[in-house]
Each structure stands twice: as structure tokens, then as C-alpha cells.
Coordinates of C-alpha atoms in Angstrom, one line a residue:
Chain A
M344 CA 87.0 159.6 63.2
R345 CA 85.4 157.3 65.3
S346 CA 87.1 156.1 68.4
P347 CA 86.8 156.6 71.8
D348 CA 88.1 160.0 72.7
Y349 CA 86.6 161.7 69.8
G350 CA 86.2 165.1 71.0
I351 CA 87.0 163.9 74.5
I352 CA 87.0 166.8 77.2
D353 CA 90.2 166.3 78.9
H354 CA 89.7 167.9 82.5
H355 CA 87.3 170.3 83.7
K356 CA 87.1 171.4 87.0
D357 CA 82.9 171.7 87.2
I358 CA 82.6 169.0 85.1
H359 CA 84.7 166.2 86.2
S360 CA 83.7 167.7 89.9
K361 CA 83.2 165.1 92.3
Q362 CA 79.2 166.0 92.5
V363 CA 79.0 165.9 88.8
S364 CA 81.0 162.6 88.5
L365 CA 79.3 160.4 90.7
D366 CA 76.1 161.8 89.9
L367 CA 77.1 160.6 85.7
F368 CA 78.0 157.2 87.0
R369 CA 75.3 156.6 89.0
R370 CA 72.9 156.9 86.0
I371 CA 74.9 154.7 84.1
C372 CA 75.4 151.8 86.9
L373 CA 71.6 152.2 86.9
S374 CA 70.8 151.4 83.3
R375 CA 73.6 149.2 82.9
Y376 CA 72.6 147.0 86.0
F377 CA 68.7 146.8 84.9
D378 CA 70.2 145.1 81.7
Y379 CA 71.9 142.9 83.5
G380 CA 68.7 141.9 85.1
S381 CA 66.6 141.8 81.8
I382 CA 69.3 139.7 80.5
S383 CA 69.1 137.3 83.4
A384 CA 65.0 137.5 83.5
V385 CA 65.6 136.1 79.9
Q386 CA 67.5 133.5 80.6
K387 CA 65.8 132.3 83.6
Q388 CA 62.0 132.7 81.0
I389 CA 60.8 134.7 83.7
L390 CA 61.3 137.8 80.4
N391 CA 60.1 135.9 77.5
Y392 CA 59.4 138.8 75.1
M393 CA 61.8 140.9 73.3
V394 CA 64.0 143.5 74.6
Y395 CA 65.8 146.0 73.2
L396 CA 68.8 146.5 75.7
S397 CA 70.8 150.1 76.2
L398 CA 74.3 147.7 77.4
G399 CA 77.4 149.5 75.9
Q400 CA 75.4 152.9 75.7
E401 CA 74.0 153.9 78.5
S402 CA 76.9 157.1 78.7
I403 CA 74.8 159.1 76.5
S404 CA 71.6 159.0 78.1
A405 CA 73.1 159.3 81.6
A406 CA 74.7 162.5 80.6
V407 CA 72.3 164.1 78.2
S408 CA 69.5 163.8 80.8
K409 CA 72.1 165.5 83.2
A410 CA 72.3 168.4 81.3
T411 CA 68.5 168.3 80.2
K412 CA 66.2 168.7 83.2
G413 CA 62.9 169.8 82.6
F414 CA 62.8 168.4 78.7
M415 CA 60.4 166.8 77.2
V416 CA 62.1 164.0 75.7
F417 CA 60.9 161.2 73.1
S418 CA 63.1 158.6 72.7
Q419 CA 63.5 155.0 70.6
H420 CA 63.1 151.5 70.5
R421 CA 66.4 151.5 72.9
C422 CA 65.2 153.6 75.4
H423 CA 65.4 151.3 79.1
D424 CA 68.5 153.9 80.0
I425 CA 66.7 157.1 78.2
Y426 CA 63.7 156.5 80.8
L427 CA 65.9 155.6 84.2
S428 CA 68.2 158.4 83.2
Y429 CA 65.2 161.3 82.9
G430 CA 64.1 159.9 86.7
G431 CA 61.9 156.5 85.7
D432 CA 60.4 154.2 88.1
P433 CA 62.7 150.6 87.4
K434 CA 59.8 148.5 89.1
K435 CA 57.0 150.2 86.5
M436 CA 59.5 149.4 84.0
R437 CA 60.4 146.0 85.0
D438 CA 56.6 145.1 85.1
E439 CA 56.3 146.7 81.5
L440 CA 59.2 144.4 79.9
V441 CA 57.3 141.4 81.9
G442 CA 53.8 141.9 80.5
L443 CA 52.1 142.7 84.1
P444 CA 49.4 145.6 84.0
T445 CA 51.5 147.3 86.7
G446 CA 53.7 148.5 83.9
T447 CA 54.6 151.9 82.1
S448 CA 52.1 151.4 79.4
R449 CA 50.3 148.2 81.5
G450 CA 51.9 145.6 80.0
R451 CA 50.7 146.5 76.2
A452 CA 53.7 147.5 74.6
G453 CA 57.1 146.6 75.7
S454 CA 60.8 147.5 75.5
N455 CA 60.9 149.6 73.2
C456 CA 57.3 151.7 73.3
I457 CA 59.1 153.0 77.1
Q458 CA 56.8 155.7 78.0
C459 CA 56.9 158.2 81.5
H460 CA 54.4 161.2 82.6
T461 CA 55.3 161.9 85.7
S462 CA 56.2 165.1 87.5
Q463 CA 59.6 164.1 87.4
A464 CA 59.6 162.8 83.5
T465 CA 57.7 163.3 80.3
M466 CA 59.3 161.0 78.0
F467 CA 57.4 159.5 74.8
G468 CA 58.2 156.2 73.5
H469 CA 58.5 155.0 70.2
H470 CA 56.2 152.0 68.8
G471 CA 58.0 150.8 65.8
L472 CA 58.6 152.7 63.0
I473 CA 62.2 154.0 63.2
A474 CA 62.8 157.7 64.0
E475 CA 59.3 158.4 64.1
N476 CA 60.0 160.2 67.4
V477 CA 61.8 162.7 65.4
P478 CA 59.1 164.7 63.9
Q479 CA 56.5 164.0 67.2
A480 CA 59.5 165.0 68.8
V481 CA 59.4 168.9 66.4
G482 CA 55.7 168.9 66.8
A483 CA 55.5 169.3 70.5
A484 CA 58.4 171.4 70.1
L485 CA 56.1 173.2 67.8
G486 CA 52.9 172.9 69.6
S487 CA 54.2 173.4 73.1
G488 CA 57.0 176.1 72.5
K489 CA 58.8 173.6 75.7
P490 CA 62.1 172.1 75.0
V491 CA 62.7 168.6 73.5
V492 CA 65.3 166.5 73.3
A493 CA 64.5 163.6 70.3
F494 CA 66.8 160.4 70.4
F495 CA 67.6 158.5 68.3
G496 CA 70.4 156.4 66.3
D497 CA 72.9 156.5 63.4
G498 CA 70.3 153.9 60.8
S499 CA 67.2 156.3 62.3
A500 CA 69.3 159.2 60.5
E501 CA 68.8 158.1 57.3
E502 CA 65.0 158.3 57.2
D503 CA 64.3 160.9 55.1
Y504 CA 61.8 162.2 57.9
V505 CA 64.1 163.0 59.7
F506 CA 65.9 165.1 57.4
A507 CA 62.5 167.3 56.7
S508 CA 62.8 167.8 61.0
L509 CA 65.9 169.1 61.2
G510 CA 64.8 171.2 58.5
F511 CA 61.5 172.0 59.8
A512 CA 63.0 172.7 63.5
V513 CA 65.8 175.1 62.2
T514 CA 63.6 177.2 59.9
H515 CA 61.2 177.3 62.8
K516 CA 63.5 177.4 65.1
L517 CA 62.5 175.2 67.4
P518 CA 63.8 174.3 71.6
V519 CA 64.8 170.3 69.4
L520 CA 68.2 168.8 70.7
F521 CA 68.6 166.0 68.6
I522 CA 70.7 163.0 69.5
V523 CA 72.1 160.6 67.5
S524 CA 73.3 157.6 69.3
D525 CA 76.4 156.3 66.8
N526 CA 76.7 152.8 67.4
N527 CA 77.7 152.4 63.1
L528 CA 75.0 149.6 63.8
S529 CA 71.7 148.9 61.2
I530 CA 71.0 146.0 62.6
L531 CA 74.3 144.9 61.7
T532 CA 75.3 146.8 58.9
K533 CA 77.9 149.4 59.2
I534 CA 78.0 152.8 58.5
D535 CA 80.4 152.9 55.2
V536 CA 77.9 150.2 54.0
R537 CA 74.7 152.6 53.9
R538 CA 76.1 156.2 53.2
S539 CA 78.9 158.5 52.4
W540 CA 77.2 161.3 54.5
K541 CA 77.5 162.4 58.0
I542 CA 74.0 163.7 59.5
T543 CA 76.5 166.3 61.4
D544 CA 77.6 167.8 58.0
V545 CA 73.3 168.1 56.9
A546 CA 72.4 169.3 60.5
K547 CA 75.0 171.9 59.6
G548 CA 73.9 172.1 56.2
F549 CA 70.1 172.6 57.4
G550 CA 71.9 176.0 59.8
M551 CA 71.9 174.0 62.6
P552 CA 75.2 173.4 65.5
A553 CA 76.2 170.3 65.4
V554 CA 79.0 168.1 66.9
D555 CA 80.6 165.1 66.3
I556 CA 81.8 163.1 70.0
T557 CA 82.2 159.9 71.4
D558 CA 80.4 158.6 74.6
D559 CA 82.5 160.3 77.4
P560 CA 79.8 161.3 79.8
W561 CA 81.6 164.3 81.2
S562 CA 82.4 165.7 77.6
V563 CA 78.4 164.9 76.3
Y564 CA 77.6 167.0 79.4
A565 CA 79.6 170.1 79.1
K566 CA 78.7 169.5 74.8
T567 CA 75.0 169.7 75.7
L568 CA 75.2 172.0 78.2
A569 CA 76.7 174.1 75.8
L570 CA 74.3 173.2 73.0
K571 CA 71.5 173.9 74.8
K572 CA 71.8 177.3 74.6
T573 CA 71.4 177.0 70.9
L574 CA 68.7 174.9 69.8
P575 CA 67.8 173.6 67.5
A576 CA 71.5 171.3 67.6
L577 CA 72.5 168.1 67.2
M578 CA 74.6 165.8 68.3
N579 CA 76.2 162.7 66.9
I580 CA 77.9 160.9 69.7
Y581 CA 79.7 157.8 69.3
T582 CA 79.0 154.7 70.5
C583 CA 79.0 151.0 71.3
R584 CA 76.4 148.7 71.2
K585 CA 77.2 145.5 73.4
N586 CA 74.5 143.2 72.6
W587 CA 72.6 142.6 69.5
H588 CA 70.1 145.3 67.8
V589 CA 66.9 143.1 69.5
G590 CA 67.7 140.1 72.2
I591 CA 70.2 139.5 74.5
G592 CA 73.1 137.7 72.4
V593 CA 76.3 138.9 71.9
D594 CA 78.2 139.2 68.6
G595 CA 81.8 139.9 69.9
P596 CA 83.2 142.5 72.1
P597 CA 83.1 146.2 71.6
E598 CA 85.2 148.1 69.9
W599 CA 85.5 150.1 73.5
D600 CA 84.2 149.5 76.7
R601 CA 82.8 153.0 77.6
F602 CA 82.5 151.6 81.5
A603 CA 85.6 150.6 81.8
L604 CA 87.0 153.8 80.3
V605 CA 84.3 155.6 82.8
K606 CA 85.8 153.7 85.9
D607 CA 89.8 154.6 84.7
K608 CA 88.5 158.6 84.5
L609 CA 86.9 158.4 88.2
K610 CA 90.2 156.1 89.3
E611 CA 92.2 159.2 88.0
L612 CA 89.7 162.4 89.8
G613 CA 90.1 160.0 92.9
Y614 CA 86.3 159.1 93.4
L615 CA 86.9 155.5 92.4
K616 CA 85.9 154.0 96.0
Y617 CA 82.4 156.0 96.1
A618 CA 81.9 155.0 92.9
L619 CA 82.5 151.7 93.9
K620 CA 79.8 152.3 96.6
I621 CA 77.4 153.1 94.8
E622 CA 77.7 150.4 92.0
S623 CA 77.6 147.8 94.6
K624 CA 74.2 149.6 96.1
I625 CA 72.7 149.9 92.2
K626 CA 73.6 146.2 91.9
N627 CA 71.8 145.0 95.2
D628 CA 68.8 146.9 94.8
I629 CA 68.6 145.6 90.8
Q630 CA 68.8 141.8 91.8
R631 CA 66.4 142.6 94.2
L632 CA 64.3 144.2 91.5
W633 CA 65.0 140.9 89.4
D634 CA 64.2 138.6 92.0
K635 CA 63.0 135.5 90.3
K636 CA 60.6 134.0 92.7
L637 CA 58.6 137.4 93.5
L638 CA 59.0 138.2 90.3
Q639 CA 57.4 134.7 88.8
K640 CA 54.7 134.2 92.2
R641 CA 53.4 138.1 90.9
L642 CA 53.4 137.0 87.2
N643 CA 51.6 133.6 88.3
Q644 CA 48.5 136.3 89.9
F645 CA 48.0 138.0 87.0
R646 CA 47.7 135.0 84.4
A647 CA 45.3 133.8 87.1
S648 CA 42.9 136.7 87.3
I649 CA 43.1 136.7 83.6
S650 CA 42.4 132.8 82.5
Chain B
M698 CA 21.9 185.4 55.3
G699 CA 21.7 182.3 53.4
Q700 CA 22.6 179.1 54.6
K701 CA 26.5 178.8 54.6
T702 CA 28.4 175.9 52.1
V703 CA 29.7 173.5 53.2
A704 CA 33.5 175.2 52.6
E705 CA 32.1 178.4 54.8
T706 CA 31.3 175.9 57.4
I707 CA 34.7 174.2 57.2
K708 CA 36.4 177.9 57.2
S709 CA 34.0 178.7 60.1
I710 CA 34.9 176.0 61.9
S711 CA 38.4 176.1 61.9
R712 CA 38.7 180.0 62.7
Q713 CA 36.7 179.3 65.6
H714 CA 39.5 176.4 66.4
L715 CA 42.4 178.8 65.7
L716 CA 41.1 181.8 67.8
K717 CA 39.1 180.6 70.6
R718 CA 40.2 177.2 71.3
N719 CA 43.8 178.1 71.1
G720 CA 44.2 174.8 67.9
L721 CA 46.6 174.8 64.8
L722 CA 46.4 174.1 61.6
M723 CA 48.8 172.5 59.4
G724 CA 49.2 172.0 56.1
Q725 CA 51.0 171.7 52.9
A726 CA 50.5 175.0 50.0
I727 CA 47.5 176.3 52.5
S728 CA 47.6 179.8 52.1
A729 CA 49.2 180.9 48.3
V730 CA 46.5 179.1 46.0
G731 CA 43.0 179.6 47.0
W732 CA 43.1 178.9 50.5
V733 CA 42.4 175.3 49.7
N734 CA 39.0 175.8 47.9
N735 CA 38.1 178.8 50.1
T736 CA 37.9 176.4 53.0
V737 CA 40.7 177.5 55.5
P738 CA 40.6 181.1 57.1
N739 CA 43.0 183.6 57.0
C740 CA 44.2 184.4 61.0
K741 CA 46.9 183.0 63.3
G742 CA 48.0 179.3 63.9
I743 CA 47.9 178.2 60.6
V744 CA 51.4 176.3 60.0
E745 CA 52.7 175.9 56.7
L746 CA 54.2 172.9 56.3
P747 CA 57.3 172.2 53.2
M748 CA 56.5 169.4 50.7
T749 CA 57.6 166.9 54.0
D750 CA 54.3 165.0 53.9
V751 CA 55.4 161.9 56.4
A752 CA 57.3 164.1 58.6
G753 CA 54.8 166.9 58.2
A754 CA 52.0 164.3 59.7
G755 CA 54.4 162.9 62.8
F756 CA 54.9 167.5 63.3
A757 CA 50.8 167.0 63.6
V758 CA 50.8 164.0 65.7
G759 CA 53.7 165.6 67.9
A760 CA 51.7 168.4 68.3
A761 CA 48.6 166.6 69.1
L762 CA 50.3 165.0 72.1
V763 CA 51.3 168.2 73.6
G764 CA 47.6 168.7 73.8
R765 CA 47.1 171.3 70.4
R766 CA 44.2 169.5 68.6
P767 CA 45.5 170.3 65.2
I768 CA 43.1 170.2 62.0
F769 CA 46.0 168.4 59.2
V770 CA 45.2 169.3 56.2
I771 CA 45.9 166.7 53.3
R772 CA 44.3 168.4 49.7
F773 CA 44.2 165.2 48.5
Q774 CA 43.4 162.5 50.0
D775 CA 45.5 159.8 48.0
F776 CA 48.6 161.8 50.0
L777 CA 47.6 160.2 52.9
I778 CA 49.7 156.7 51.7
L779 CA 52.6 159.0 52.6
N780 CA 51.2 160.9 55.4
G781 CA 49.8 158.0 57.2
S782 CA 52.4 156.4 58.9
P783 CA 52.1 159.0 61.9
L784 CA 48.5 158.8 62.0
I785 CA 48.3 154.6 61.6
F786 CA 51.7 153.8 64.0
F787 CA 51.2 156.6 66.6
A788 CA 48.3 158.5 66.9
A789 CA 45.6 155.6 66.3
K790 CA 47.9 153.2 69.1
T791 CA 49.0 155.6 71.3
K792 CA 45.4 155.9 73.6
E793 CA 45.1 151.8 73.8
L794 CA 49.0 151.7 74.4
H795 CA 49.8 154.0 76.7
G796 CA 46.7 156.4 77.7
K797 CA 48.5 159.0 76.0
N798 CA 45.9 161.0 73.1
A799 CA 46.9 162.4 69.8
P800 CA 43.8 163.8 68.5
V801 CA 44.6 164.7 64.8
F802 CA 41.3 166.1 62.7
V803 CA 43.2 164.8 59.7
R804 CA 41.0 167.0 56.4
A805 CA 41.1 164.2 54.1
I806 CA 40.3 166.1 51.1
A807 CA 39.0 164.1 47.9
A808 CA 38.1 164.7 44.3
E809 CA 37.1 164.1 40.7
K810 CA 39.0 164.6 37.4
Y811 CA 42.4 165.7 39.2
G812 CA 44.3 162.4 37.6
P813 CA 45.1 159.2 39.3
V814 CA 47.2 160.5 41.9
H815 CA 45.2 163.4 42.8
S816 CA 41.5 161.6 42.9
G817 CA 41.3 159.1 45.1
V818 CA 39.6 158.1 48.3
L819 CA 40.9 156.1 50.6
H820 CA 38.9 156.6 53.9
S821 CA 38.5 152.5 53.6
I822 CA 42.3 152.1 54.4
F823 CA 41.6 154.4 58.0
M824 CA 38.7 152.2 58.7
H825 CA 40.4 148.7 58.6
F826 CA 43.4 150.2 61.5
P827 CA 42.0 150.4 65.2
G828 CA 42.0 153.8 66.9
F829 CA 40.4 156.2 64.4
L830 CA 36.8 157.7 63.9
V831 CA 36.4 157.8 60.4
C832 CA 33.3 160.3 58.6
S833 CA 32.6 161.7 55.3
P834 CA 30.4 164.8 56.3
M835 CA 28.5 166.4 52.7
T836 CA 26.8 168.8 54.4
P837 CA 27.0 171.7 56.4
N838 CA 25.6 170.7 59.9
E839 CA 27.7 166.9 59.2
Y840 CA 30.5 169.0 59.2
K841 CA 29.2 170.6 62.3
E842 CA 28.7 167.1 63.9
A843 CA 32.3 165.9 62.9
Y844 CA 33.5 168.7 64.4
R845 CA 31.6 168.2 67.9
V846 CA 32.6 164.7 67.9
Y847 CA 35.6 165.6 67.1
M848 CA 36.0 167.9 70.3
E849 CA 33.8 165.7 72.0
N850 CA 36.3 162.7 72.1
D851 CA 40.3 162.5 72.3
D852 CA 40.4 159.7 68.9
P853 CA 42.6 161.1 65.9
M854 CA 39.8 161.6 63.2
I855 CA 40.1 161.0 59.3
V856 CA 37.3 163.4 57.8
S857 CA 36.7 162.1 54.5
E858 CA 36.2 165.3 52.4
H859 CA 35.0 165.9 48.8
R860 CA 35.4 168.4 46.7
T861 CA 31.9 168.3 45.3
S862 CA 30.0 169.1 48.7
Y863 CA 32.2 172.6 48.8
K864 CA 29.9 174.9 47.3
S865 CA 26.7 172.7 48.3
T866 CA 24.2 174.2 51.1
R867 CA 21.9 171.6 51.6
E868 CA 20.8 168.6 54.2
F869 CA 20.5 165.4 53.0
K870 CA 17.5 163.5 54.5
D871 CA 16.8 160.1 53.8
V872 CA 13.6 158.4 51.9
T873 CA 11.6 155.8 52.9
E874 CA 9.3 154.9 50.3
K875 CA 6.6 152.3 50.7
N876 CA 6.8 148.9 49.6
A877 CA 10.5 149.9 48.4
D878 CA 12.4 147.2 46.2
I879 CA 15.8 148.1 47.8
T880 CA 17.9 150.5 49.7
L881 CA 20.5 152.7 48.7
Y882 CA 23.2 153.5 50.6
A883 CA 25.4 156.1 49.7
I884 CA 28.8 157.4 51.3
S885 CA 30.7 160.6 50.1
A886 CA 30.4 162.6 46.8
A887 CA 28.0 159.4 45.5
R888 CA 25.2 160.9 47.9
F889 CA 25.1 163.8 45.4
E890 CA 23.8 160.9 42.8
V891 CA 21.8 158.7 44.5
E892 CA 18.6 160.8 44.3
K893 CA 18.9 160.9 40.5
A894 CA 19.3 157.2 40.6
S895 CA 16.1 156.6 42.4
E896 CA 13.8 158.6 40.2
L897 CA 15.2 156.9 37.1
L898 CA 14.7 153.8 38.8
L899 CA 11.1 154.6 39.6
K900 CA 10.7 154.6 36.0
D901 CA 11.0 151.1 35.8
G902 CA 8.8 150.7 38.4
I903 CA 12.0 150.2 41.1
R904 CA 11.1 151.9 44.3
C905 CA 14.0 153.0 46.8
N906 CA 14.6 153.6 50.4
I907 CA 17.7 156.1 50.3
V908 CA 19.3 155.8 53.5
H909 CA 22.6 158.5 53.3
I910 CA 26.2 157.6 55.4
M911 CA 28.3 160.1 57.4
W912 CA 29.9 157.9 60.0
L913 CA 31.8 154.9 58.5
K914 CA 33.5 154.2 62.2
P915 CA 32.0 153.6 64.3
F916 CA 29.4 152.4 62.1
E917 CA 26.1 151.7 63.9
L918 CA 23.5 149.7 63.1
S919 CA 20.7 151.9 64.4
N920 CA 17.1 151.9 63.6
R921 CA 17.2 154.3 60.7
I922 CA 20.3 152.3 59.0
L923 CA 18.7 148.9 59.6
N924 CA 15.1 149.2 59.6
P925 CA 14.3 150.3 55.4
L926 CA 16.5 147.3 54.6
K927 CA 14.4 144.5 56.2
E928 CA 11.8 146.5 54.5
S929 CA 13.1 146.3 51.7
S930 CA 14.6 143.4 52.0
R931 CA 17.3 144.0 49.2
G932 CA 20.4 146.6 50.0
L933 CA 23.3 148.4 47.7
V934 CA 25.8 150.5 49.3
I935 CA 27.6 153.1 47.0
D936 CA 31.1 155.0 47.7
A937 CA 33.3 156.8 46.1
G938 CA 36.3 154.8 46.8
H939 CA 37.1 152.0 45.7
E940 CA 35.2 148.4 45.7
I941 CA 37.5 145.9 46.0
A942 CA 38.0 145.6 49.7
G943 CA 36.7 148.8 50.4
A944 CA 34.1 150.3 52.2
S945 CA 31.2 149.4 50.3
Q946 CA 32.0 145.8 50.7
S947 CA 32.8 146.3 54.2
I948 CA 29.3 147.8 55.1
A949 CA 27.1 145.9 52.5
Y950 CA 28.9 142.8 54.8
T951 CA 27.6 144.5 57.9
L952 CA 24.2 145.0 56.9
N953 CA 23.8 141.5 55.8
Q954 CA 25.3 140.2 58.5
A955 CA 22.9 142.1 60.8
T956 CA 19.6 141.7 58.6
G957 CA 20.3 138.4 56.6
C958 CA 19.2 140.6 53.5
Q959 CA 20.9 140.5 50.1
V960 CA 23.4 143.1 49.8
T961 CA 25.6 144.3 47.3
A962 CA 28.5 147.1 47.1
L963 CA 29.2 149.5 44.2
G964 CA 32.2 152.0 44.2
L965 CA 35.1 152.6 41.6
M966 CA 35.8 150.1 39.5
D967 CA 39.0 147.8 39.6
K968 CA 41.6 150.5 38.0
T969 CA 43.4 153.7 38.1
K970 CA 41.1 157.1 38.2
C971 CA 42.8 158.3 35.1
L972 CA 42.5 161.9 33.6
C973 CA 40.5 162.0 31.0
P974 CA 37.4 160.0 29.8
P975 CA 36.2 157.6 29.1
F976 CA 39.2 156.3 31.4
E977 CA 38.3 158.3 35.2
N978 CA 36.9 155.8 37.2
A979 CA 34.8 158.6 38.5
T980 CA 32.5 158.2 41.6
P981 CA 28.9 156.1 40.5
D982 CA 26.9 158.3 38.6
A983 CA 23.3 158.4 38.7
K984 CA 23.7 156.0 35.6
R985 CA 25.9 153.5 37.3
I986 CA 23.8 153.4 40.2
Y987 CA 21.0 152.7 38.0
K988 CA 22.5 150.0 35.8
K989 CA 23.7 147.8 39.0
V990 CA 20.0 148.2 40.0
R991 CA 18.6 146.8 37.4
D992 CA 21.6 143.8 37.4
I993 CA 20.3 143.0 41.2
F994 CA 16.5 142.8 39.7
K995 CA 17.6 141.0 36.5

């Protein structure tokens, strides 16, 4: 079942339009190149703290965010892409990662705790207990009556309080969209070693609409548009993590490279030349964002001010 | 109309909170069995949670994040070990980390004689973690003060209640004795025993000051707290929770550091609170307090 084309929507005139396609691609590129910048910063020793990279999984948040504008967001430790896809300022996230007081949490929380509270987006981050964001998302929906999206992984989906959260959301008919980024890894342990059941079956057992789908952004976008009409609902999205659970290391090539597949699709649709322009601009902007000299100067100034 | 009991006060405050302040009240088995010793009103805003301790606390934290100031009822304080993680690791940290508040009013209810996992007093654990206000109100006015402070602040608050107090209408007053030999500091249900202990000790010629402690964190070293100790030179802190690494030892240490006076701690023995006598390991009663003070003066 887990494959790069499971549940894929081959072609739909609205979903595969130029506007939608390029917007999805822009969001993917922003997350992707930001994380490449993070890797470079680690290698150059400007960034000396733990990083939880979204590389390989960015198409999920790109697609879901486009379909859920205005939702409150509760994310987990792998959240750089989520923050950027919902309109977060890359400068503030960069500052958070390196520990500057101009960061999203004033440099106190770091890569796995990114928050955003602006007129554009409300995103509550994570502190450290896996899936802690899921019951909080449910509580926020209960308390506010507003729609909420909770992002978590296939490992988090196994936490007992996630089950309780799904059940509660169904019982109280809460407007929560549960998004499982299923990269098949809990750190390094695969799903078939950990469990024999599927989270979509659990969600369906509670009476919630639930689908498995691959991380093709057009398909995820289409499915999100459909599911958000019948909340609470759950999507388990097959994806591939490119780097380690934490850090910039790589164990081996992922099962599939969604970014390359997206570019293939863009070429097929006739949008590739526009996409390449977008990619080039974003790449340059992000390179400037992670400029070592500039960042080192700011870090030195900050450290001098607190010493 | 006479003075309200603690239970009636809690019920009245809760009703106002739900009806006038758009609050929520969340907990398990809230309405079916006695409405939690008649402390919960029958009105809108009550969310009956399923038996989901960790998730339930997470729901309360989520509701707090969006401004609903939930009262989160934990019918037996021991369950805080399950409920605790969203409170400790999210609610209590979010303000310092992100400037976002999650003020949950945690009604953590303790009791005696309910057995090994229904009789505990765990406020000490929450004194340990940054980000909480911790109090143990035992009177109607103290409960009103706890709620007022909660509403004026934006921190999660652990309200260490005790069923012993629910039917009480009395307000405790500190006692200052001329030429006192020792100052007794009492917390939680121990406050209902400390005066009896003082009377027993007086028969032996030992005069006691009594200081009632409601606020555990912050624990302010005011003149009310320190002066009786400075005058008596010795102190004993008595708590309804376990002594080792507990509130009694922590406060005894703090008082000692502030005054240089010898201050001892008395709490539950390092044993399980069993259901039946003589193994109940109950809150130190007047006899145990008396014996401890006699030991101090040996």
C-alpha cells in the first residue's frame, strides 16, 4: 500500500491548474531551501543546536496549508515546513534556530517548538512530548469552535492520548483535521515492527472519515478540500523523510523523492519553466537569509550584549 | 443565612465562572455521582470527559490556549501523575517559552481513607516544576482568594483541595503565643489537626505559635511567616503529603535558610496510604504532631 502513487489523483482541471500548481510548488521550495540553508548553517557552525528537518516531507504541509487557510494549526517537532507553508516569516524562524531574541520564541525554544501568532496564521508548536499537540488541538477546537489542523507523525499516532483525542473529537463533532505524516519511521524503527494496525482503521472505527494517500501535493490538496467539509477527519499521508530524525545526517536515499516527482509532473503539465523561476528566486532569497557573515555578526552582537 | 461551606463556595465560584465569564469546567464523572461532593453546579459549560486522563488534561490545555480558562477537576489528586504531563510540559512552560498563556485552574482533590491511589496529596511535585502557582485553600475565603489570584494572573494553578475541608465553614487564624517554644506551620488537611496538637502540647508546658499556610508557590517570606519563627526559635512544618522531598521538607529548609532557626518537617511516612487501619498512613493528626514536637524537645 505504501507507495509514491497510492491514491493519487491523476488529473483534475482545477487541482492541476497553473495557479494551484505553482503555489504548491512555491510553498514546497520555500520549506526545502530553508532546510538546505539550515544544513549549511549547521555545517558552518553558525547553528549549534538540534534541528528537525522537514526535507522530503514538505509537500504535505504545502498542500494542506493551501486548503486550510484560517485554521488554527497544532504542529509537532518536524515543523519548519508547516510554519513556512502557513505564512510564517523565514527570518524569525532562522533567528529562533540560532538562538536570537528576534526568533519565533525569542530564541528560547528552538527547531522543534516553532510557533506563529500573527494575523496571517496561528500555529501552536510542540514542546517535546510526542503527539502532545493532538489533544491540545482538540481542546482548542472545543474551546473556540474554530477549525483546527493537527499535524503529527506515524509514531505519534500510536500514543494513547491520540486515540482518546480522535474519540473525543468525534463525540463532540469538533472541527479538527488530523494529518499524519507517515514516513514509516519512529526514529529508525519501521511501522511493521511497531504495530499491526493502521491509524486510518482506528479513526474509521471511531466513526471518522479517514483516508490513506501518498504525498503527491495535488492529491493531498484535493483530498483536504473534500475532507474539511466533514470534520473531524483524518488523512494518513505516506511520505519520506530525507534526513535523520534529528540532525542533518542521512542514512540512505529515501524510498521516493517527491520533489523530483513534482517537477516531473510540472513538466508534464507545461509549467516547469515558471516553476524553475520560482525555485531560483527562492533559492537565492534563502541563501541570503543564511548568509554566514551577516548572521555571525548578529550572533556576536547578541552574545556580547548578554555577557 | 450562615457562612457558606468550602464546598458551597467552590460551587458558587464555579457557577459564576461558567455563566458570567465564559469559562469551562472539565473533568471525569462530574455530574453523575454527587456532582463531586456537591462542588460542581448543574449549569452550562460543563464538559464531561471520558476516562482519558492524559488526553483530558491536553483538552484543558488546548481550551486554555484559546482563552476559555478551564476549571479542570481531578477527583483524586493521585491521578495528577496521569493528568500531569500536558500541564507540566506545556501549560506551565508556554508562557516562558513563547509568551502564550495556558491558565488552567486545576482542582486537584485529595482525601483520606480512599486507598492507595485515591488518597494522595501531590502538590509537592508541582511546586518543583517552574510555571505553576500552587495553593492549598482550606477555607471559604481562602478559596475565593485562590480564584481571584487565578483570574488576575495567566499561569496555570494547582489548587490542592482536601475533602476534609468541604463541610467546614471556619476561617483559620494564626495563633501567636507569648514566649512560644515552637511555631507550627500547617498545610492542607493538617491545618484541622494543628490546634488540637497545640492544646495537647500546652498541657506539657510547650507553647506553640500556629501559622496556617495556603500559598505553597510562590512561598513568600513575609513577616507573618517569619516573625513567629524568629521569636520561638524552632519550627515544625506539617503537611498532608509525603515528607521525603515534599512540601514540608522544602518549606522547612526555606524557613531555616531565611532565619537560621531549626525547622523540622512532618508529613506522611514513607509508606503507601493503605485502605484499612492501622496502615492508612493518614495526614499527621494531633497525636503524631504532639509526638513529633515532644521528640524535638527531648
